[in-house]
Coordinates of C-alpha atoms and ligand atoms in Angstrom, one line a residue:
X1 CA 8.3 24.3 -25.4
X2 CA 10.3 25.1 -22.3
X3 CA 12.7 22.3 -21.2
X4 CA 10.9 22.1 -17.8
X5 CA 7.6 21.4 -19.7
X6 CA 8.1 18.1 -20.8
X7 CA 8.7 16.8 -17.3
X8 CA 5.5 18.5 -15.2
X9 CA 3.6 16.8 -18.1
X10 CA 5.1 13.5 -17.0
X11 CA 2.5 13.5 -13.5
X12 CA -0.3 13.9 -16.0
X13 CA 0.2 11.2 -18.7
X14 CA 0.9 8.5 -15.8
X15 CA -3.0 9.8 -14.4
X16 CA -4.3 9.4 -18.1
X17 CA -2.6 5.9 -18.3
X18 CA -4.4 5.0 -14.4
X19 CA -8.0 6.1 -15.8
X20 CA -7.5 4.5 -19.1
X21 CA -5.8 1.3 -17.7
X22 CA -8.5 -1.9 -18.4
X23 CA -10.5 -2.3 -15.0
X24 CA -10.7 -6.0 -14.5
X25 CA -13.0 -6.0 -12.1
X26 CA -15.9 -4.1 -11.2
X27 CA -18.5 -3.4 -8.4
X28 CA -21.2 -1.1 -9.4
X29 CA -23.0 0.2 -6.9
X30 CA -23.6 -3.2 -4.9
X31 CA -25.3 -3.9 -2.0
X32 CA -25.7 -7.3 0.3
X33 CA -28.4 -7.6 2.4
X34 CA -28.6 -10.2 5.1
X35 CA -32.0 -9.2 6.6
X36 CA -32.0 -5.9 7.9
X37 CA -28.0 -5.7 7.7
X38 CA -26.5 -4.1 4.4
X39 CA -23.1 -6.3 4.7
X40 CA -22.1 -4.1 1.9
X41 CA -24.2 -1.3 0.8
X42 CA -23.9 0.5 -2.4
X43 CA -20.4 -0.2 -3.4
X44 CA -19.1 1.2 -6.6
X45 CA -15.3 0.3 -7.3
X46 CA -12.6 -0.8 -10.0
X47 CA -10.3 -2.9 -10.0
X48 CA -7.2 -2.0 -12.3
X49 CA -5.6 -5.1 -14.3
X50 CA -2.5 -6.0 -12.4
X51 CA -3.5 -4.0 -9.3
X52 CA -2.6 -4.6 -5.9
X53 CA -5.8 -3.0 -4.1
X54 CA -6.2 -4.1 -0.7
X55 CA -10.0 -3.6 1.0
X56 CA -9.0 -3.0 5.0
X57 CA -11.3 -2.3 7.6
X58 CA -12.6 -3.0 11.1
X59 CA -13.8 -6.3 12.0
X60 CA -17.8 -6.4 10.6
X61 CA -17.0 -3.7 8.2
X62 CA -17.9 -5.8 5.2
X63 CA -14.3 -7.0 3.6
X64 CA -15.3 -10.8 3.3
X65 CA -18.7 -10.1 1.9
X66 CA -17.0 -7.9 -0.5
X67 CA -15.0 -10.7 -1.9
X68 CA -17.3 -13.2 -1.5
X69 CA -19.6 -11.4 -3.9
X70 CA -16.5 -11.3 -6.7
X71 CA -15.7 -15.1 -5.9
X72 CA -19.7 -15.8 -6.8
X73 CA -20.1 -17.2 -3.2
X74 CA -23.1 -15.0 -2.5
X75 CA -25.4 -13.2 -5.1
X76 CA -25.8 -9.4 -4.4
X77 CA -29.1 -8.2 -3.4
X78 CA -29.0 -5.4 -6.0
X79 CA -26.2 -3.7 -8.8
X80 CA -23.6 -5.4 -10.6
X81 CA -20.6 -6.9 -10.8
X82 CA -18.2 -7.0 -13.8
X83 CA -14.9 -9.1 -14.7
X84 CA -13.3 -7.9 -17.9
X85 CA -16.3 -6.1 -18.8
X86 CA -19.2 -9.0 -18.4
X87 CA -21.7 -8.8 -16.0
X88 CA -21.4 -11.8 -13.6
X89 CA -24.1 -10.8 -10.6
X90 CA -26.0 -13.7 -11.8
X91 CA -23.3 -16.2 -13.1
X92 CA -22.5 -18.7 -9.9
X93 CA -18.9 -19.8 -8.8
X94 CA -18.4 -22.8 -10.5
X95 CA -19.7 -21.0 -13.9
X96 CA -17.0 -17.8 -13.5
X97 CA -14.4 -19.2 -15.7
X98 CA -12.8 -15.5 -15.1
X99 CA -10.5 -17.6 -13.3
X100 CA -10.9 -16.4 -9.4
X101 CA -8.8 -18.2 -7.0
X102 CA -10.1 -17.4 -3.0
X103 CA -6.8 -18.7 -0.8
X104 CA -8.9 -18.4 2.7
X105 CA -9.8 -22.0 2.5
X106 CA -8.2 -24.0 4.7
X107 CA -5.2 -26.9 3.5
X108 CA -6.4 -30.5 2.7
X109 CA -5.6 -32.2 5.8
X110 CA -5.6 -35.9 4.4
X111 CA -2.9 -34.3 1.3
X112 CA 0.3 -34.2 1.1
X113 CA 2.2 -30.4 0.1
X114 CA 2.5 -31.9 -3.4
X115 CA -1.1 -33.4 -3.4
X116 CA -2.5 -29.9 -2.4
X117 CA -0.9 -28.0 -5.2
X118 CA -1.9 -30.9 -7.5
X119 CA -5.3 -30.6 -6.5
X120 CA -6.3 -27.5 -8.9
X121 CA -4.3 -28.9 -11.9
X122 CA -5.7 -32.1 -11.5
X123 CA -9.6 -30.8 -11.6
X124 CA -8.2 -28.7 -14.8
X125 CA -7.7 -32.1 -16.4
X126 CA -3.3 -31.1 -16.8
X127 CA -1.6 -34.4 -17.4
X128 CA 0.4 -35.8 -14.7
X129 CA 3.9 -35.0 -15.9
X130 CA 3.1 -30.9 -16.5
X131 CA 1.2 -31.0 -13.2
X132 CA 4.3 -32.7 -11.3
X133 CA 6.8 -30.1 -13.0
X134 CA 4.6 -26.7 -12.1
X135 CA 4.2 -28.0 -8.7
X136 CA 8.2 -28.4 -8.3
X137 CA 8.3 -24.8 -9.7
X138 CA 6.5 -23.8 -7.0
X139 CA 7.5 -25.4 -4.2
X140 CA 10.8 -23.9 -5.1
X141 CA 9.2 -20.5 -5.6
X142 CA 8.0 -20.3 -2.2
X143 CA 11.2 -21.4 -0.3
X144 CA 8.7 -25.1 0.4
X145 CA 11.3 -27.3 -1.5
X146 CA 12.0 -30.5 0.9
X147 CA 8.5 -30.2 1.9
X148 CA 6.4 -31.6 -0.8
X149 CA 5.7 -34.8 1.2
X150 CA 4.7 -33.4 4.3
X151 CA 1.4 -33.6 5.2
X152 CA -0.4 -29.8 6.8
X153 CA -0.1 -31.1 10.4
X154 CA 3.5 -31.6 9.9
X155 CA 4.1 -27.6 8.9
X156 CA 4.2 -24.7 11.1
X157 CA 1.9 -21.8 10.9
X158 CA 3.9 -19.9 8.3
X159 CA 4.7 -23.1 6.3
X160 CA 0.8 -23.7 5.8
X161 CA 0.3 -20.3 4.8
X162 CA 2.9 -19.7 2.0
X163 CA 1.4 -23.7 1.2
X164 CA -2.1 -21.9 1.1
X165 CA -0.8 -19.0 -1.2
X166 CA 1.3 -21.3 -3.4
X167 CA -1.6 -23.2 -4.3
X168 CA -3.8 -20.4 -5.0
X169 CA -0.7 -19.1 -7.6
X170 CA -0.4 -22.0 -9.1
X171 CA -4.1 -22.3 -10.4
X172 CA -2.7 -19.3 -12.5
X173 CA -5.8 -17.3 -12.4
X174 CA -5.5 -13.4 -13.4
X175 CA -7.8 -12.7 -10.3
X176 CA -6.0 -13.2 -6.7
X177 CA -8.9 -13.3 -3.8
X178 CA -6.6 -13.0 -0.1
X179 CA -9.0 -13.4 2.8
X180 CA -6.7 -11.8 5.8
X181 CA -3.5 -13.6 4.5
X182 CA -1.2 -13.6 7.0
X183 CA -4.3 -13.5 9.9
X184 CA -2.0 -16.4 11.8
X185 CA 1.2 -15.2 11.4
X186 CA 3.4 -13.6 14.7
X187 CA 5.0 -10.1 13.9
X188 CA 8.5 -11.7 11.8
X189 CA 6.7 -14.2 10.2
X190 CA 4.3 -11.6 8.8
X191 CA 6.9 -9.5 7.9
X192 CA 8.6 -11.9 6.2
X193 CA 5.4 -12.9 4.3
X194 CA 5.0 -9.5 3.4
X195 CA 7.8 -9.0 1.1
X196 CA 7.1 -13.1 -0.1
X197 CA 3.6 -11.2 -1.6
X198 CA 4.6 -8.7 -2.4
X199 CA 7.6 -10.1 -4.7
X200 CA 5.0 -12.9 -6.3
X201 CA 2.7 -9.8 -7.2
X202 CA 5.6 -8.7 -8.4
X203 CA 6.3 -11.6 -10.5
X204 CA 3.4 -12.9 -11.5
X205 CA 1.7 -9.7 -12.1
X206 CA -2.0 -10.8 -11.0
X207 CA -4.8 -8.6 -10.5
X208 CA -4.8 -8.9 -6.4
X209 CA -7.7 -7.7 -4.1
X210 CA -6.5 -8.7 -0.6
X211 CA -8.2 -7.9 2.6
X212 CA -7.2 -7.1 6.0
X213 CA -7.7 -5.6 9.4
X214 CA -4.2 -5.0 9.2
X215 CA -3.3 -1.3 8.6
X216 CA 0.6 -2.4 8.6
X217 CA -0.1 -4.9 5.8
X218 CA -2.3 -2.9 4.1
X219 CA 0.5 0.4 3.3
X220 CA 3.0 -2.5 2.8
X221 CA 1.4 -4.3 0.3
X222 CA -1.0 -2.2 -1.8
X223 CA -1.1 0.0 -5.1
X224 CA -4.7 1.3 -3.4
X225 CA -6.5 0.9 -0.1
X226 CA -10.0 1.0 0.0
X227 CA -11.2 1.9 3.8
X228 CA -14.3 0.1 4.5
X229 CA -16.7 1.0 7.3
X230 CA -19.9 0.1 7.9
X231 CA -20.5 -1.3 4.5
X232 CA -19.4 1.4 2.6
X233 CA -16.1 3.0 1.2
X234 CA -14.7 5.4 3.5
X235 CA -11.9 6.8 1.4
X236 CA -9.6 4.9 -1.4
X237 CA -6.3 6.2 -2.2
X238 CA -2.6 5.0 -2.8
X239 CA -1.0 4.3 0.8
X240 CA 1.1 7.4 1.0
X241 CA -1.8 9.8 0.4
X242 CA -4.3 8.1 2.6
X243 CA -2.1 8.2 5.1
X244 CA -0.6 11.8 4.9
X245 CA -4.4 13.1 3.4
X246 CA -7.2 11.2 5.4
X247 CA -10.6 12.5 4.2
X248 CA -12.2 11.5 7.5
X249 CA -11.3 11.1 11.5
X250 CA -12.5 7.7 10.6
X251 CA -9.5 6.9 8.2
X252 CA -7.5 9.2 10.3
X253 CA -7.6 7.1 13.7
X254 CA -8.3 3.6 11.9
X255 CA -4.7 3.8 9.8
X256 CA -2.0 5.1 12.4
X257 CA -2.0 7.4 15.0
X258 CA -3.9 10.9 15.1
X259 CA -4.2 13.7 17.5
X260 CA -7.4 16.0 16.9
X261 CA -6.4 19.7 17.6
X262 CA -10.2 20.2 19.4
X263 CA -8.4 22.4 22.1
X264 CA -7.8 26.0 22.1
X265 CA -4.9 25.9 23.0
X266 CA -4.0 24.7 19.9
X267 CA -4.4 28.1 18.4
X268 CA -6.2 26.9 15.5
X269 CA -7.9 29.8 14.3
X270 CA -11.6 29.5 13.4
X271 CA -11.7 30.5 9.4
X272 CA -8.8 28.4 8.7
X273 CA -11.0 24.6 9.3
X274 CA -13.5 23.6 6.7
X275 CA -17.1 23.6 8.5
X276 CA -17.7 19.9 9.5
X277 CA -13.7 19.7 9.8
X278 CA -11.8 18.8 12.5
X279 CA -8.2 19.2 12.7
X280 CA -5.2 16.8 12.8
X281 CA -1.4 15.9 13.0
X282 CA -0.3 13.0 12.9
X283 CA 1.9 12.1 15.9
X284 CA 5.9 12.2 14.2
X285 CA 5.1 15.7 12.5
X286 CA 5.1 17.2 16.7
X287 CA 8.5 18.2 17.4
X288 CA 8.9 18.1 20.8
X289 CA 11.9 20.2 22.5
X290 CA 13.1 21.9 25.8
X291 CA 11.1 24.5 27.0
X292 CA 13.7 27.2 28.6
X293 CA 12.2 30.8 29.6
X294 CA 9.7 31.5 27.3
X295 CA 7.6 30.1 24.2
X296 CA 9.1 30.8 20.7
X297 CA 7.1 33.3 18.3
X298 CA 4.7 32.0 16.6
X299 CA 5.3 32.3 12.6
X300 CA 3.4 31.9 9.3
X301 CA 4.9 28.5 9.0
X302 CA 4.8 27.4 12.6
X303 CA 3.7 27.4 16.0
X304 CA 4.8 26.8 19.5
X305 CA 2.5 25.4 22.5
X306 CA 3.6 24.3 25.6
X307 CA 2.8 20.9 27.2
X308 CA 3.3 19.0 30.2
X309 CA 4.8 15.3 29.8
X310 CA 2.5 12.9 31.2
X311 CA 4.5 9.4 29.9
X312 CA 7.0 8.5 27.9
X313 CA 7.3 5.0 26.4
X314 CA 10.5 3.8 24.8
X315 CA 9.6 1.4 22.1
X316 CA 13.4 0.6 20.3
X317 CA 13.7 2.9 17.6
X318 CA 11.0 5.8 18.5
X319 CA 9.7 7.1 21.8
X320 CA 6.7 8.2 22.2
X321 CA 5.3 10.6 24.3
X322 CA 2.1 11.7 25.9
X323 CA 1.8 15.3 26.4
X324 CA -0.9 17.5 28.3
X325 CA -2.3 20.3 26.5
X326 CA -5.2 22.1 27.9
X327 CA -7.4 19.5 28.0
X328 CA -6.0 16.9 25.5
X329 CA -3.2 15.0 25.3
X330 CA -1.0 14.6 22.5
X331 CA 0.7 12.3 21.3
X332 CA 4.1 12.8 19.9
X333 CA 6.6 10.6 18.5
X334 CA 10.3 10.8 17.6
X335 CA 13.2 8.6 16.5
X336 CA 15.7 8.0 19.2
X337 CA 19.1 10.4 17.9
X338 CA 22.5 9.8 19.9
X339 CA 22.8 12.6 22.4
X340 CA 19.5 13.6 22.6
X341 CA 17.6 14.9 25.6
X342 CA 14.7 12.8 26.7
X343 CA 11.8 14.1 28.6
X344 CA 9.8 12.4 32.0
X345 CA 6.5 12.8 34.0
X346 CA 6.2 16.7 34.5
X347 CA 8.1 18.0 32.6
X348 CA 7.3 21.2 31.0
X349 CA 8.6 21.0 26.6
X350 CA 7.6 23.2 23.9
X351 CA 5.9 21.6 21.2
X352 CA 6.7 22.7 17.3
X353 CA 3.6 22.5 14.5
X354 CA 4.5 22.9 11.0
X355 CA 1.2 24.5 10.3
X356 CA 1.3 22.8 6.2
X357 CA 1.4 19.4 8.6
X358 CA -1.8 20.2 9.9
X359 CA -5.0 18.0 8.3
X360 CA -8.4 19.2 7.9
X361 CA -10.5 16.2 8.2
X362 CA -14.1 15.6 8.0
X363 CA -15.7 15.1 11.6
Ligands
LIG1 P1 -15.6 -8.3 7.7 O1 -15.0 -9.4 6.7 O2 -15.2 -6.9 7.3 O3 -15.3 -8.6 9.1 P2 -18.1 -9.4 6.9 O4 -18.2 -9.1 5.4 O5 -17.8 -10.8 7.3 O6 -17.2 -8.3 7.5 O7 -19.5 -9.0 7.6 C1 -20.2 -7.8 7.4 C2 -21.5 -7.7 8.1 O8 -22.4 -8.7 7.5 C3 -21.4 -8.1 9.6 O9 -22.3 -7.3 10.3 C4 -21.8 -9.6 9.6 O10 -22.4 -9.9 10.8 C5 -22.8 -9.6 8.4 N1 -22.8 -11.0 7.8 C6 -21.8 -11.5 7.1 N2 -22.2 -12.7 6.6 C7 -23.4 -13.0 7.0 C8 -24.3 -14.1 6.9 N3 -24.0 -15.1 6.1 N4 -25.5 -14.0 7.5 C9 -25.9 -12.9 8.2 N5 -25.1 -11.8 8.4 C10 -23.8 -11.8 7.8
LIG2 MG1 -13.7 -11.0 7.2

């Protein structure tokens, strides 16, 4: 065996570990019907043990019915759903002793902190002196130390949230249920929260299926995204490759920004997009430069267009720009370098396409 062998074999064992790896949980091809509306419609997915999957989507897309049909909160019209292998379509809530904690309910309002992370121990039948210690543990874990005597009323926004997830840890579960998380939280605070989730995952290794609307939260967080439209999976993948290989313009436009290369002066040439494809680049691939006498030569790798800028926004670290081509408008965006030149209204650049940035995506 060559020396180089052994390590492009490495890529391949991790993929045999992924499809060998327990799934914990399971959705086989499940649909919800409320009336006439599949809330879910033939959803077949798995759930790795220890897996941070994160089930995003637009508002109405089906998320919430998704989890409510693992918690036990609804019954699914038809298929199955498995936790560790057993069938549990039929098994109500209160029977699933899988161990599912939701955290989208709200705080006990007449509890204090302390009471509120009791609360689960307590129905468990824990003794008061274990209960008292795990909650201190806790409180400490989430940076919600001094607070334990507080009522809800008396936290902010952020406070009541990490109170929410703390008490959903503690019930020490293997399954994690997030309804939209950090929903409340202002742009830091998320942020912050963010890393606070993603370090307990970290810790505390639970099998996690968190939804959002949030495409920020979503590539921060997750081991997978599963895109949800309509009821259905759109496209699941690890962050990185749905974002840099989005099957459809769906995914494409939903998580970050796309520009669709409809126009011909785009140059795309006919026999190189998939029939039913459109193509794509995403906004930070477009390098956008002067345009002095003349367009560069096109090459085999890339290709040069000429545009006219209609706006430019300066947003801290990036600008971005609109630019007129034909009859689109691109979008470009670049990181703000010392010294270098910025463009305004009318101004005629040359735009650069690495041709291997270009997406073919399902129209
Ligand atoms: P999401 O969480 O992605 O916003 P939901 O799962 O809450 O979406 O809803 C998916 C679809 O199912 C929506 O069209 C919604 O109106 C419908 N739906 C959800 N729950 C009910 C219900 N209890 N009764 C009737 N329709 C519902
Ligand atoms: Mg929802």
């Amino acid at each position: 065996m060559f020396a180089g062998e052994n390590s492009s074999s490495l890529p391949e064992a991790k993929v045999l570990a992924e499809i060998t790896d327990p799934l914990q949980v399971e959705f086989r091809n499940v649909t919800k019907l409320y009336g006439a509306v599949a809330a879910v419609k033939d959803l077949s997915l798995g759930v790795h043990q220890g897996e941070f999957l994160t089930i995003l989507g637009p508002s109405g897309s089906g998320k919430t019915t998704a989890l409510m049909l693992l918690a036990g909160f609804v019954g699914p019209s038809s298929g199955d759903i498995r936790i560790s292998g057993k069938s549990v379509a039929s098994v109500p809530s209160y029977h699933r002793d899988q161990g599912i904690v939701f955290q989208s309910y709200a705080l006990f309002p007449h509890l204090s902190v302390h009471r509120n992370l009791e609360f689960p121990l307590e129905m468990r039948g824990m003794k008061a002196g274990e209960r008292s210690t795990r909650v201190a543990r806790m409180l400490e874990r989430v940076h919600l130390k001094e607070f334990g005597d507080r009522m809800p009323s008396q936290l902010s926004g952020g406070q009541q949230q990490r109170v929410a997830l703390a008490r959903a840890l503690i019930a020490d579960s293997p399954i994690l249920l997030l309804d939209e998380p950090l929903g409340a939280l202002d742009r830091n605070l998320r942020e912050q929260m963010q890393g606070e989730i993603k370090s307990l995952h970290r810790e505390f290794g639970k099998t996690t299926i968190c939804v959002t609307h949030d495409q920020e939260e979503a590539l921060t967080l997750s081991d997978r995204i599963v895109v949800m439209r309509a009821g259905q999976i759109e496209q699941i993948d690890a962050p990185e490759a749905l974002y840099d290989r989005p099957t459809t313009r769906f995914v494409a436009s939903f998580l970050g920004e796309a520009n669709f290369l409809t126009d011909r002066e785009f140059k795309i040439e006919p026999n190189a997009c998939p029939a039913g494809t459109i193509p794509m680049i995403r906004p930070e691939r477009v390098r956008i430069t002067p345009l002095t006498s003349r367009l560069q030569s096109d090459t085999d790798e890339r290709q040069f267009i000429s545009g006219a800028v209609v706006s430019m926004i300066y947003a801290g670290p990036l600008r971005k720009y609109e630019v007129r081509v034909g009859s689109s408008v691109l979008i470009v965006r670049e990181h703000v370098a010392a010294g270098q030149q910025t463009f305004g209204p009318g101004d005629i650049v040359q735009l650069e396409l690495l041709r291997s940035d270009i997406r073919f995506v399902a129209n």
